[in-house]
mmCIF file of C-alpha atoms in Angstrom:
data_model
loop_
_atom_site.group_PDB
_atom_site.id
_atom_site.type_symbol
_atom_site.label_atom_id
_atom_site.label_comp_id
_atom_site.label_asym_id
_atom_site.label_seq_id
_atom_site.Cartn_x
_atom_site.Cartn_y
_atom_site.Cartn_z
ATOM 1 C CA MET A 508 6.869 -16.068 -3.144
ATOM 2 C CA SER A 509 9.453 -13.467 -2.705
ATOM 3 C CA ILE A 510 10.547 -11.519 0.113
ATOM 4 C CA LYS A 511 12.115 -7.933 -0.696
ATOM 5 C CA ARG A 512 14.197 -6.388 1.782
ATOM 6 C CA ILE A 513 14.134 -2.554 1.579
ATOM 7 C CA LYS A 514 17.255 -0.288 3.583
ATOM 8 C CA SER A 515 17.999 -3.633 5.077
ATOM 9 C CA GLY A 516 20.577 -3.726 8.303
ATOM 10 C CA PRO A 517 22.295 -6.186 10.653
ATOM 11 C CA ARG A 518 19.403 -5.962 12.842
ATOM 12 C CA MET A 519 16.797 -4.932 10.876
ATOM 13 C CA SER A 520 15.278 -3.670 7.769
ATOM 14 C CA ALA A 521 13.107 -0.366 7.228
ATOM 15 C CA GLY A 522 11.001 -2.382 5.387
ATOM 16 C CA VAL A 523 9.820 -5.749 4.237
ATOM 17 C CA VAL A 524 7.534 -6.827 1.093
ATOM 18 C CA HIS A 525 6.246 -10.511 0.749
ATOM 19 C CA GLY A 526 3.612 -11.209 -1.292
ATOM 20 C CA ASN A 527 1.025 -8.178 -1.493
ATOM 21 C CA VAL A 528 2.341 -6.686 1.910
ATOM 22 C CA CYS A 529 4.662 -4.210 2.927
ATOM 23 C CA TYR A 530 5.481 -4.269 6.967
ATOM 24 C CA VAL A 531 7.386 -0.903 7.626
ATOM 25 C CA ALA A 532 9.787 -0.935 10.852
ATOM 26 C CA GLY A 533 9.182 1.441 13.414
ATOM 27 C CA GLN A 534 10.985 4.434 12.287
ATOM 28 C CA VAL A 535 11.664 7.300 14.167
ATOM 29 C CA ALA A 536 12.916 10.972 14.126
ATOM 30 C CA ASP A 537 16.238 12.149 12.678
ATOM 31 C CA ASP A 538 16.360 15.451 13.932
ATOM 32 C CA THR A 539 15.342 15.084 17.699
ATOM 33 C CA SER A 540 16.289 18.466 18.297
ATOM 34 C CA VAL A 541 12.534 18.947 17.626
ATOM 35 C CA GLY A 542 9.127 18.666 19.659
ATOM 36 C CA VAL A 543 6.602 15.743 18.517
ATOM 37 C CA GLY A 544 5.072 17.016 15.863
ATOM 38 C CA GLY A 545 8.255 18.043 14.025
ATOM 39 C CA GLN A 546 9.102 14.376 14.768
ATOM 40 C CA THR A 547 6.615 13.391 13.331
ATOM 41 C CA GLU A 548 6.564 14.993 10.179
ATOM 42 C CA GLN A 549 9.941 13.336 9.568
ATOM 43 C CA VAL A 550 8.852 10.113 10.416
ATOM 44 C CA LEU A 551 6.001 10.716 8.072
ATOM 45 C CA LYS A 552 8.375 11.383 5.508
ATOM 46 C CA LYS A 553 10.937 8.656 5.979
ATOM 47 C CA ILE A 554 7.583 6.264 5.666
ATOM 48 C CA ASP A 555 6.454 7.613 2.781
ATOM 49 C CA ALA A 556 10.322 6.704 1.270
ATOM 50 C CA ILE A 557 9.830 3.410 1.790
ATOM 51 C CA LEU A 558 5.988 2.519 0.587
ATOM 52 C CA ALA A 559 6.967 4.314 -2.234
ATOM 53 C CA GLU A 560 10.062 2.005 -3.256
ATOM 54 C CA ALA A 561 7.705 -0.730 -1.994
ATOM 55 C CA GLY A 562 6.022 0.428 -4.990
ATOM 56 C CA THR A 563 2.838 1.377 -2.544
ATOM 57 C CA ASP A 564 2.135 4.697 -0.758
ATOM 58 C CA LYS A 565 0.009 5.889 2.066
ATOM 59 C CA SER A 566 -3.626 5.558 0.388
ATOM 60 C CA LYS A 567 -2.783 1.626 0.639
ATOM 61 C CA LEU A 568 -2.347 1.675 4.808
ATOM 62 C CA LEU A 569 -3.770 -1.137 6.452
ATOM 63 C CA SER A 570 -3.118 -0.607 10.250
ATOM 64 C CA ALA A 571 -0.610 1.379 11.989
ATOM 65 C CA ASN A 572 1.101 1.444 15.260
ATOM 66 C CA ILE A 573 2.298 4.921 16.986
ATOM 67 C CA TRP A 574 3.648 5.129 21.041
ATOM 68 C CA LEU A 575 4.464 8.269 22.855
ATOM 69 C CA PRO A 576 6.431 8.207 25.521
ATOM 70 C CA ASP A 577 4.252 10.986 26.969
ATOM 71 C CA ILE A 578 0.479 10.773 26.092
ATOM 72 C CA ALA A 579 -0.111 14.112 26.318
ATOM 73 C CA THR A 580 1.222 14.579 23.218
ATOM 74 C CA PHE A 581 -1.187 12.848 21.538
ATOM 75 C CA ASN A 582 -3.102 15.904 19.980
ATOM 76 C CA GLU A 583 0.562 17.425 18.909
ATOM 77 C CA MET A 584 1.312 14.168 17.014
ATOM 78 C CA ASN A 585 -2.539 13.903 15.735
ATOM 79 C CA LYS A 586 -1.903 17.539 13.732
ATOM 80 C CA ALA A 587 0.986 15.583 11.534
ATOM 81 C CA TRP A 588 -0.754 12.804 11.408
ATOM 82 C CA ASP A 589 -4.091 14.146 10.400
ATOM 83 C CA ALA A 590 -2.057 16.207 7.687
ATOM 84 C CA TRP A 591 -0.332 13.705 5.999
ATOM 85 C CA VAL A 592 -2.835 10.682 6.216
ATOM 86 C CA SER A 593 -4.554 9.850 3.167
ATOM 87 C CA ALA A 594 -8.701 10.999 3.030
ATOM 88 C CA GLY A 595 -11.226 8.031 3.010
ATOM 89 C CA ASN A 596 -7.701 5.485 3.603
ATOM 90 C CA THR A 597 -7.366 6.074 7.211
ATOM 91 C CA PRO A 598 -5.939 2.919 8.752
ATOM 92 C CA ALA A 599 -6.788 0.728 11.674
ATOM 93 C CA ARG A 600 -4.680 2.174 14.099
ATOM 94 C CA ALA A 601 -3.040 2.333 17.986
ATOM 95 C CA THR A 602 -1.113 4.978 19.881
ATOM 96 C CA VAL A 603 0.050 3.604 23.079
ATOM 97 C CA GLU A 604 2.041 5.266 25.728
ATOM 98 C CA ALA A 605 5.908 3.585 25.852
ATOM 99 C CA LYS A 606 9.417 3.768 26.975
ATOM 100 C CA LEU A 607 10.878 4.057 23.341
ATOM 101 C CA ALA A 608 14.679 3.366 22.954
ATOM 102 C CA ALA A 609 16.168 6.344 23.817
ATOM 103 C CA PRO A 610 15.081 9.683 25.320
ATOM 104 C CA GLN A 611 14.983 11.856 22.493
ATOM 105 C CA TYR A 612 12.753 9.932 20.463
ATOM 106 C CA ARG A 613 9.446 11.668 20.834
ATOM 107 C CA VAL A 614 7.348 9.539 18.628
ATOM 108 C CA GLU A 615 7.977 5.793 16.530
ATOM 109 C CA ILE A 616 5.448 4.865 14.140
ATOM 110 C CA ALA A 617 5.186 1.300 12.515
ATOM 111 C CA VAL A 618 2.682 0.667 8.935
ATOM 112 C CA ILE A 619 1.758 -1.999 6.901
ATOM 113 C CA ALA A 620 0.454 -1.825 3.613
ATOM 114 C CA ALA A 621 -0.570 -3.380 0.718
ATOM 115 C CA VAL A 622 1.237 -3.140 -2.742
#
C-alpha cells in the first residue's frame, strides 16, 4: 500500500495519506499577533489546504486533537471551530490544556480524515 507525504520536510510532513486515511500533523498559526480565535481560523485554513491536497475535506474528519496553552480560551477557540466544522459530520474530538512549542502559539490542532 502506498504512502503519500504532503509538505514533507526534514523533521515531519504536514500530512500523510496511507490507504484511505489522511493524518494531519499538529498545525499552528503563521500570524501569532492575533488571539486564539484568529489563530484557530488560520489553523483550520491550513488543515483545509492539507486535506484538499490529500483528496479529502473536513466533512470526512474522523478525529481531532486540540491543544490550548490556556483552557480559559476554550470558548473562543470553539467559536472558530463551530463556524468551520461540517454540520452533521463532527469528528471524535479531544481538547486539552498543554504547553505548546512556543509561547506565541495559542492553539494547535491535528486531525485524521477518511480519504
